[in-house]
Amino acid sequence: AQSVAQPEDQVNVAEGNPLTVKCTYSVSGNPYLFWYVQYPNRGLQFLLKYITGDNLVKGSYGFEAEFNKSQTSFHLKKPSALVSDSALYFCAVRDVAAGNKLTFGGGTRVLVKP
Amino acid sequence: KAGVTQTPRYLIKTRGQQVTLSCSPISGHRSVSWYQQTPGQGLQFLFEYFSETQRNKGNFPGRFSGRQFSNSRSEMNVSTLELGDSALYLCASSGGQGEQKLFFGSGTQLSVL
C-alpha cells in the first residue's frame, strides 16, 4: 500500500526567507508525485508533479521540488517566501497501477510572516 | 474553460438523512474522483469514475456511493448520515489517467447535526 508522510504540521518562515516543506513517500513501484496547495475555503490547486526525468521539478508560483529516490523524499521548496504563500500544502503519491487514486499526506500549514 | 463545479456549496443535514452531492467536471474530462477532507483524517479517497464506470474505490462503508453520467457529471450519495460524515467533500476531474494532474472543485461542506 502506498503512503505519504509530511512530518511537520506547521512551518513558520519570515517573508523573503527560503521555504521548505518536507514529504516522504512509500510506494511499491515507480511513484508519480504531486504537490497541491489549498487556500482557505477553496479546493486544492496543483503546484507541480514528478513523473520521470530530472529530479528537480519546477512548478507554479516559483515553487520547485526535488525527487530523491534513495531517501524516498519529495520536498517542496521556494527560495524566497511571500506572505501570500501562507496556505495548507499537501504532498500526494499516485500508484501507477491504481488509476487516478491519490494518497495524500496529512498536510503542512505554512505561515509566512511579514 | 470553466473549472470543476460542485453544488451545493454548503449543506446541513441531520443524522439518518441522506444527501446527494453534484460535480460537473471540466469540459472534455472523463475521469471524476471524490475525496473526503476532515481535520482528523485529512484527505481520503472515496472513489473514481471514468466513462460511467467505477474504476477505483476507497475504504468507505457502503453508505457512500456514486455514479457518473454520460456527460461525465458525477454525483455522490451518502445514506443514513452519521455525525462523523461531517466533512468537506471534494471532487476532482482529469483528462486521462496516470500522470495527469487533478483539477479540484471548491468542495461541498457537509454538516451533520
PDB file of C-alpha atoms in Angstrom:
ATOM      1  CA  ALA A   1       0.000   0.000   0.000  1.00  0.00           C
ATOM      2  CA  GLN A   2       1.186   3.485  -0.763  1.00  0.00           C
ATOM      3  CA  SER A   3       1.619   6.148   1.887  1.00  0.00           C
ATOM      4  CA  VAL A   4       2.817   9.712   2.283  1.00  0.00           C
ATOM      5  CA  ALA A   5       4.212  11.428   5.359  1.00  0.00           C
ATOM      6  CA  GLN A   6       4.513  15.129   5.988  1.00  0.00           C
ATOM      7  CA  PRO A   7       6.380  15.293   9.291  1.00  0.00           C
ATOM      8  CA  GLU A   8       5.618  18.931  10.080  1.00  0.00           C
ATOM      9  CA  ASP A   9       2.118  20.109  10.888  1.00  0.00           C
ATOM     10  CA  GLN A  10       3.182  23.723  10.530  1.00  0.00           C
ATOM     11  CA  VAL A  11       6.126  25.630   9.128  1.00  0.00           C
ATOM     12  CA  ASN A  12       6.752  29.251  10.068  1.00  0.00           C
ATOM     13  CA  VAL A  13       9.037  31.371   7.939  1.00  0.00           C
ATOM     14  CA  ALA A  14       9.763  35.063   7.554  1.00  0.00           C
ATOM     15  CA  GLU A  15       8.936  36.720   4.264  1.00  0.00           C
ATOM     16  CA  GLY A  16      11.920  36.645   1.942  1.00  0.00           C
ATOM     17  CA  ASN A  17      13.452  33.581   3.570  1.00  0.00           C
ATOM     18  CA  PRO A  18      13.664  30.162   1.933  1.00  0.00           C
ATOM     19  CA  LEU A  19      10.710  27.849   2.444  1.00  0.00           C
ATOM     20  CA  THR A  20      10.917  24.066   2.643  1.00  0.00           C
ATOM     21  CA  VAL A  21       8.010  21.676   3.179  1.00  0.00           C
ATOM     22  CA  LYS A  22       9.033  18.071   3.717  1.00  0.00           C
ATOM     23  CA  CYS A  23       7.472  14.958   2.243  1.00  0.00           C
ATOM     24  CA  THR A  24       8.441  11.293   2.235  1.00  0.00           C
ATOM     25  CA  TYR A  25       6.590   8.533   0.465  1.00  0.00           C
ATOM     26  CA  SER A  26       6.245   4.789   0.213  1.00  0.00           C
ATOM     27  CA  VAL A  27       5.050   3.029  -2.904  1.00  0.00           C
ATOM     28  CA  SER A  28       5.677  -0.382  -4.392  1.00  0.00           C
ATOM     29  CA  GLY A  29       6.525   0.694  -7.919  1.00  0.00           C
ATOM     30  CA  ASN A  30       7.592   3.906  -9.599  1.00  0.00           C
ATOM     31  CA  PRO A  31       5.861   6.863  -7.983  1.00  0.00           C
ATOM     32  CA  TYR A  32       4.015   9.707  -9.529  1.00  0.00           C
ATOM     33  CA  LEU A  33       4.440  12.535  -7.006  1.00  0.00           C
ATOM     34  CA  PHE A  34       2.461  15.736  -6.679  1.00  0.00           C
ATOM     35  CA  TRP A  35       2.219  18.865  -4.582  1.00  0.00           C
ATOM     36  CA  TYR A  36      -1.052  20.698  -4.128  1.00  0.00           C
ATOM     37  CA  VAL A  37      -1.879  23.872  -2.212  1.00  0.00           C
ATOM     38  CA  GLN A  38      -5.147  24.744  -0.522  1.00  0.00           C
ATOM     39  CA  TYR A  39      -6.202  28.262   0.358  1.00  0.00           C
ATOM     40  CA  PRO A  40      -8.993  28.873   2.921  1.00  0.00           C
ATOM     41  CA  ASN A  41     -12.426  27.703   1.787  1.00  0.00           C
ATOM     42  CA  ARG A  42     -11.065  26.520  -1.529  1.00  0.00           C
ATOM     43  CA  GLY A  43     -10.270  23.267  -3.239  1.00  0.00           C
ATOM     44  CA  LEU A  44      -6.779  22.089  -3.991  1.00  0.00           C
ATOM     45  CA  GLN A  45      -4.636  23.698  -6.656  1.00  0.00           C
ATOM     46  CA  PHE A  46      -1.906  21.831  -8.491  1.00  0.00           C
ATOM     47  CA  LEU A  47       1.637  23.109  -7.943  1.00  0.00           C
ATOM     48  CA  LEU A  48       3.908  20.569  -9.593  1.00  0.00           C
ATOM     49  CA  LYS A  49       4.492  16.908 -10.333  1.00  0.00           C
ATOM     50  CA  TYR A  50       7.286  14.422 -10.770  1.00  0.00           C
ATOM     51  CA  ILE A  51       6.758  11.614 -13.215  1.00  0.00           C
ATOM     52  CA  THR A  52      10.188  10.821 -14.562  1.00  0.00           C
ATOM     53  CA  GLY A  53      13.329  12.593 -15.708  1.00  0.00           C
ATOM     54  CA  ASP A  54      15.110  15.456 -13.990  1.00  0.00           C
ATOM     55  CA  ASN A  55      14.972  15.157 -10.207  1.00  0.00           C
ATOM     56  CA  LEU A  56      14.407  18.898  -9.803  1.00  0.00           C
ATOM     57  CA  VAL A  57      10.912  19.845 -10.845  1.00  0.00           C
ATOM     58  CA  LYS A  58       9.780  23.437 -11.279  1.00  0.00           C
ATOM     59  CA  GLY A  59       6.164  24.390 -10.771  1.00  0.00           C
ATOM     60  CA  SER A  60       3.731  27.236 -10.299  1.00  0.00           C
ATOM     61  CA  TYR A  61       4.309  30.419  -8.257  1.00  0.00           C
ATOM     62  CA  GLY A  62       8.082  29.915  -8.052  1.00  0.00           C
ATOM     63  CA  PHE A  63       7.892  26.569  -6.263  1.00  0.00           C
ATOM     64  CA  GLU A  64      10.153  23.635  -7.011  1.00  0.00           C
ATOM     65  CA  ALA A  65      10.609  20.164  -5.597  1.00  0.00           C
ATOM     66  CA  GLU A  66      13.440  17.700  -5.544  1.00  0.00           C
ATOM     67  CA  PHE A  67      12.842  14.000  -6.027  1.00  0.00           C
ATOM     68  CA  ASN A  68      15.270  11.838  -4.073  1.00  0.00           C
ATOM     69  CA  LYS A  69      14.775   8.167  -4.780  1.00  0.00           C
ATOM     70  CA  SER A  70      17.248   6.857  -2.209  1.00  0.00           C
ATOM     71  CA  GLN A  71      15.621   8.864   0.580  1.00  0.00           C
ATOM     72  CA  THR A  72      12.115   8.431  -0.857  1.00  0.00           C
ATOM     73  CA  SER A  73      11.562  12.133  -0.423  1.00  0.00           C
ATOM     74  CA  PHE A  74       9.959  14.878  -2.471  1.00  0.00           C
ATOM     75  CA  HIS A  75      10.491  18.126  -0.563  1.00  0.00           C
ATOM     76  CA  LEU A  76       8.843  21.325  -1.753  1.00  0.00           C
ATOM     77  CA  LYS A  77      10.966  24.459  -1.831  1.00  0.00           C
ATOM     78  CA  LYS A  78      10.752  28.127  -2.616  1.00  0.00           C
ATOM     79  CA  PRO A  79      13.836  30.356  -2.500  1.00  0.00           C
ATOM     80  CA  SER A  80      12.043  33.449  -1.186  1.00  0.00           C
ATOM     81  CA  ALA A  81       8.680  33.084   0.558  1.00  0.00           C
ATOM     82  CA  LEU A  82       5.834  35.573   0.229  1.00  0.00           C
ATOM     83  CA  VAL A  83       3.078  36.323   2.736  1.00  0.00           C
ATOM     84  CA  SER A  84       0.648  35.154   0.069  1.00  0.00           C
ATOM     85  CA  ASP A  85       2.246  31.687   0.191  1.00  0.00           C
ATOM     86  CA  SER A  86       0.565  31.125   3.556  1.00  0.00           C
ATOM     87  CA  ALA A  87      -1.698  28.136   2.967  1.00  0.00           C
ATOM     88  CA  LEU A  88      -2.067  24.389   3.501  1.00  0.00           C
ATOM     89  CA  TYR A  89       0.256  22.244   1.400  1.00  0.00           C
ATOM     90  CA  PHE A  90      -0.338  18.612   0.507  1.00  0.00           C
ATOM     91  CA  CYS A  91       2.059  16.083  -0.909  1.00  0.00           C
ATOM     92  CA  ALA A  92       0.479  13.180  -2.790  1.00  0.00           C
ATOM     93  CA  VAL A  93       1.544   9.979  -4.485  1.00  0.00           C
ATOM     94  CA  ARG A  94      -0.196   8.012  -7.169  1.00  0.00           C
ATOM     95  CA  ASP A  95       0.365   4.341  -7.663  1.00  0.00           C
ATOM     96  CA  VAL A  96       0.769   3.864 -11.381  1.00  0.00           C
ATOM     97  CA  ALA A  97      -1.393   0.756 -11.215  1.00  0.00           C
ATOM     98  CA  ALA A  98      -4.244   2.423  -9.309  1.00  0.00           C
ATOM     99  CA  GLY A  99      -5.710   4.785 -11.852  1.00  0.00           C
ATOM    100  CA  ASN A 100      -6.223   8.293 -10.591  1.00  0.00           C
ATOM    101  CA  LYS A 101      -6.337   7.440  -6.895  1.00  0.00           C
ATOM    102  CA  LEU A 102      -4.127   9.840  -4.978  1.00  0.00           C
ATOM    103  CA  THR A 103      -2.859   9.156  -1.479  1.00  0.00           C
ATOM    104  CA  PHE A 104      -2.277  12.410   0.361  1.00  0.00           C
ATOM    105  CA  GLY A 105      -0.073  13.325   3.247  1.00  0.00           C
ATOM    106  CA  GLY A 106      -1.635  14.953   6.280  1.00  0.00           C
ATOM    107  CA  GLY A 107      -0.811  18.438   5.079  1.00  0.00           C
ATOM    108  CA  THR A 108       1.555  21.134   6.310  1.00  0.00           C
ATOM    109  CA  ARG A 109       0.316  24.576   7.182  1.00  0.00           C
ATOM    110  CA  VAL A 110       2.721  27.271   6.058  1.00  0.00           C
ATOM    111  CA  LEU A 111       2.662  30.637   7.771  1.00  0.00           C
ATOM    112  CA  VAL A 112       4.791  33.363   6.220  1.00  0.00           C
ATOM    113  CA  LYS A 113       5.196  36.341   8.478  1.00  0.00           C
ATOM    114  CA  PRO A 114       5.919  39.831   7.140  1.00  0.00           C
TER     115      PRO A 114
ATOM    116  CA  LYS B   1     -12.744  26.766 -19.780  1.00  0.00           C
ATOM    117  CA  ALA B   2     -14.899  26.616 -16.701  1.00  0.00           C
ATOM    118  CA  GLY B   3     -13.388  24.814 -13.760  1.00  0.00           C
ATOM    119  CA  VAL B   4     -14.796  21.944 -11.747  1.00  0.00           C
ATOM    120  CA  THR B   5     -18.160  22.932 -10.320  1.00  0.00           C
ATOM    121  CA  GLN B   6     -19.585  21.426  -7.171  1.00  0.00           C
ATOM    122  CA  THR B   7     -23.067  22.015  -5.837  1.00  0.00           C
ATOM    123  CA  PRO B   8     -24.288  22.822  -3.331  1.00  0.00           C
ATOM    124  CA  ARG B   9     -21.511  24.726  -1.602  1.00  0.00           C
ATOM    125  CA  TYR B  10     -22.913  24.118   1.869  1.00  0.00           C
ATOM    126  CA  LEU B  11     -25.324  21.553   3.275  1.00  0.00           C
ATOM    127  CA  ILE B  12     -26.765  20.991   6.708  1.00  0.00           C
ATOM    128  CA  LYS B  13     -28.430  17.671   7.403  1.00  0.00           C
ATOM    129  CA  THR B  14     -29.475  15.680  10.435  1.00  0.00           C
ATOM    130  CA  ARG B  15     -28.450  12.171  11.393  1.00  0.00           C
ATOM    131  CA  GLY B  16     -30.224   9.454   9.465  1.00  0.00           C
ATOM    132  CA  GLN B  17     -30.952  11.589   6.430  1.00  0.00           C
ATOM    133  CA  GLN B  18     -29.386  11.061   3.047  1.00  0.00           C
ATOM    134  CA  VAL B  19     -27.624  13.565   0.824  1.00  0.00           C
ATOM    135  CA  THR B  20     -26.620  13.876  -2.826  1.00  0.00           C
ATOM    136  CA  LEU B  21     -23.700  15.998  -3.947  1.00  0.00           C
ATOM    137  CA  SER B  22     -23.090  17.000  -7.536  1.00  0.00           C
ATOM    138  CA  CYS B  23     -19.928  17.578  -9.536  1.00  0.00           C
ATOM    139  CA  SER B  24     -19.517  18.910 -13.066  1.00  0.00           C
ATOM    140  CA  PRO B  25     -16.001  18.273 -14.405  1.00  0.00           C
ATOM    141  CA  ILE B  26     -14.027  20.418 -16.762  1.00  0.00           C
ATOM    142  CA  SER B  27     -15.350  20.076 -20.280  1.00  0.00           C
ATOM    143  CA  GLY B  28     -13.718  17.116 -22.010  1.00  0.00           C
ATOM    144  CA  HIS B  29     -12.564  15.449 -18.802  1.00  0.00           C
ATOM    145  CA  ARG B  30     -13.794  11.890 -18.431  1.00  0.00           C
ATOM    146  CA  SER B  31     -12.373  10.996 -15.036  1.00  0.00           C
ATOM    147  CA  VAL B  32     -14.037  12.209 -11.848  1.00  0.00           C
ATOM    148  CA  SER B  33     -12.848  11.305  -8.382  1.00  0.00           C
ATOM    149  CA  TRP B  34     -14.161  12.171  -4.943  1.00  0.00           C
ATOM    150  CA  TYR B  35     -12.296  12.889  -1.721  1.00  0.00           C
ATOM    151  CA  GLN B  36     -13.378  13.485   1.846  1.00  0.00           C
ATOM    152  CA  GLN B  37     -11.459  16.077   3.850  1.00  0.00           C
ATOM    153  CA  THR B  38     -11.697  16.242   7.631  1.00  0.00           C
ATOM    154  CA  PRO B  39      -9.403  17.843  10.216  1.00  0.00           C
ATOM    155  CA  GLY B  40      -8.731  14.495  11.862  1.00  0.00           C
ATOM    156  CA  GLN B  41      -8.382  12.147   8.885  1.00  0.00           C
ATOM    157  CA  GLY B  42      -7.076  14.548   6.270  1.00  0.00           C
ATOM    158  CA  LEU B  43      -7.846  13.837   2.629  1.00  0.00           C
ATOM    159  CA  GLN B  44      -9.187  10.393   1.910  1.00  0.00           C
ATOM    160  CA  PHE B  45     -10.066   8.893  -1.447  1.00  0.00           C
ATOM    161  CA  LEU B  46     -13.678   7.836  -1.873  1.00  0.00           C
ATOM    162  CA  PHE B  47     -13.979   6.617  -5.463  1.00  0.00           C
ATOM    163  CA  GLU B  48     -13.177   7.368  -9.073  1.00  0.00           C
ATOM    164  CA  TYR B  49     -15.312   7.128 -12.175  1.00  0.00           C
ATOM    165  CA  PHE B  50     -14.166   7.008 -15.754  1.00  0.00           C
ATOM    166  CA  SER B  51     -16.607   6.858 -18.646  1.00  0.00           C
ATOM    167  CA  GLU B  52     -19.503   5.986 -16.319  1.00  0.00           C
ATOM    168  CA  THR B  53     -17.626   3.076 -14.720  1.00  0.00           C
ATOM    169  CA  GLN B  54     -16.258   3.000 -11.205  1.00  0.00           C
ATOM    170  CA  ARG B  55     -12.546   2.426 -11.610  1.00  0.00           C
ATOM    171  CA  ASN B  56     -11.336   2.652  -8.015  1.00  0.00           C
ATOM    172  CA  LYS B  57     -12.918   2.654  -4.590  1.00  0.00           C
ATOM    173  CA  GLY B  58     -11.557   3.723  -1.220  1.00  0.00           C
ATOM    174  CA  ASN B  59     -12.188   2.232   2.195  1.00  0.00           C
ATOM    175  CA  PHE B  60     -15.552   3.734   2.989  1.00  0.00           C
ATOM    176  CA  PRO B  61     -18.750   1.932   4.034  1.00  0.00           C
ATOM    177  CA  GLY B  62     -21.444   1.085   1.547  1.00  0.00           C
ATOM    178  CA  ARG B  63     -23.451   4.127   2.673  1.00  0.00           C
ATOM    179  CA  PHE B  64     -21.190   6.092   0.356  1.00  0.00           C
ATOM    180  CA  SER B  65     -21.979   5.592  -3.294  1.00  0.00           C
ATOM    181  CA  GLY B  66     -21.550   7.424  -6.526  1.00  0.00           C
ATOM    182  CA  ARG B  67     -22.279   7.409 -10.197  1.00  0.00           C
ATOM    183  CA  GLN B  68     -21.256   9.133 -13.377  1.00  0.00           C
ATOM    184  CA  PHE B  69     -23.472  10.143 -16.228  1.00  0.00           C
ATOM    185  CA  SER B  70     -22.808  10.043 -19.953  1.00  0.00           C
ATOM    186  CA  ASN B  71     -21.874  13.749 -19.923  1.00  0.00           C
ATOM    187  CA  SER B  72     -19.218  12.952 -17.245  1.00  0.00           C
ATOM    188  CA  ARG B  73     -21.112  14.763 -14.497  1.00  0.00           C
ATOM    189  CA  SER B  74     -20.957  12.834 -11.267  1.00  0.00           C
ATOM    190  CA  GLU B  75     -22.983  12.529  -8.118  1.00  0.00           C
ATOM    191  CA  MET B  76     -22.140  11.024  -4.792  1.00  0.00           C
ATOM    192  CA  ASN B  77     -24.717   9.903  -2.301  1.00  0.00           C
ATOM    193  CA  VAL B  78     -24.415   9.305   1.407  1.00  0.00           C
ATOM    194  CA  SER B  79     -27.275   7.470   3.074  1.00  0.00           C
ATOM    195  CA  THR B  80     -28.119   7.233   6.756  1.00  0.00           C
ATOM    196  CA  LEU B  81     -25.892  10.138   7.666  1.00  0.00           C
ATOM    197  CA  GLU B  82     -23.767   9.986  10.784  1.00  0.00           C
ATOM    198  CA  LEU B  83     -22.171  12.824  12.730  1.00  0.00           C
ATOM    199  CA  GLY B  84     -18.765  11.647  11.523  1.00  0.00           C
ATOM    200  CA  ASP B  85     -19.753  12.266   7.916  1.00  0.00           C
ATOM    201  CA  SER B  86     -19.388  15.988   8.512  1.00  0.00           C
ATOM    202  CA  ALA B  87     -16.615  16.989   6.141  1.00  0.00           C
ATOM    203  CA  LEU B  88     -15.593  18.891   3.055  1.00  0.00           C
ATOM    204  CA  TYR B  89     -16.263  16.707   0.032  1.00  0.00           C
ATOM    205  CA  LEU B  90     -14.001  17.475  -2.894  1.00  0.00           C
ATOM    206  CA  CYS B  91     -14.469  16.438  -6.463  1.00  0.00           C
ATOM    207  CA  ALA B  92     -11.613  16.354  -8.950  1.00  0.00           C
ATOM    208  CA  SER B  93     -11.538  15.816 -12.676  1.00  0.00           C
ATOM    209  CA  SER B  94      -8.811  14.701 -15.012  1.00  0.00           C
ATOM    210  CA  GLY B  95      -8.417  14.374 -18.732  1.00  0.00           C
ATOM    211  CA  GLY B  96      -6.983  10.886 -18.547  1.00  0.00           C
ATOM    212  CA  GLN B  97      -5.124   8.693 -16.149  1.00  0.00           C
ATOM    213  CA  GLY B  98      -1.708   8.009 -14.767  1.00  0.00           C
ATOM    214  CA  GLU B  99       0.378  11.133 -14.900  1.00  0.00           C
ATOM    215  CA  GLN B 100      -2.478  13.542 -15.379  1.00  0.00           C
ATOM    216  CA  LYS B 101      -2.909  16.178 -12.713  1.00  0.00           C
ATOM    217  CA  LEU B 102      -6.234  16.566 -10.976  1.00  0.00           C
ATOM    218  CA  PHE B 103      -8.322  19.713 -11.065  1.00  0.00           C
ATOM    219  CA  PHE B 104     -10.318  20.189  -7.887  1.00  0.00           C
ATOM    220  CA  GLY B 105     -13.591  21.934  -7.240  1.00  0.00           C
ATOM    221  CA  SER B 106     -14.135  24.171  -4.212  1.00  0.00           C
ATOM    222  CA  GLY B 107     -15.985  21.392  -2.439  1.00  0.00           C
ATOM    223  CA  THR B 108     -19.260  20.869  -0.638  1.00  0.00           C
ATOM    224  CA  GLN B 109     -19.132  21.482   3.096  1.00  0.00           C
ATOM    225  CA  LEU B 110     -21.491  18.988   4.728  1.00  0.00           C
ATOM    226  CA  SER B 111     -22.517  19.418   8.346  1.00  0.00           C
ATOM    227  CA  VAL B 112     -24.453  16.631  10.031  1.00  0.00           C
ATOM    228  CA  LEU B 113     -26.300  17.637  13.206  1.00  0.00           C
TER     229      LEU B 113
END
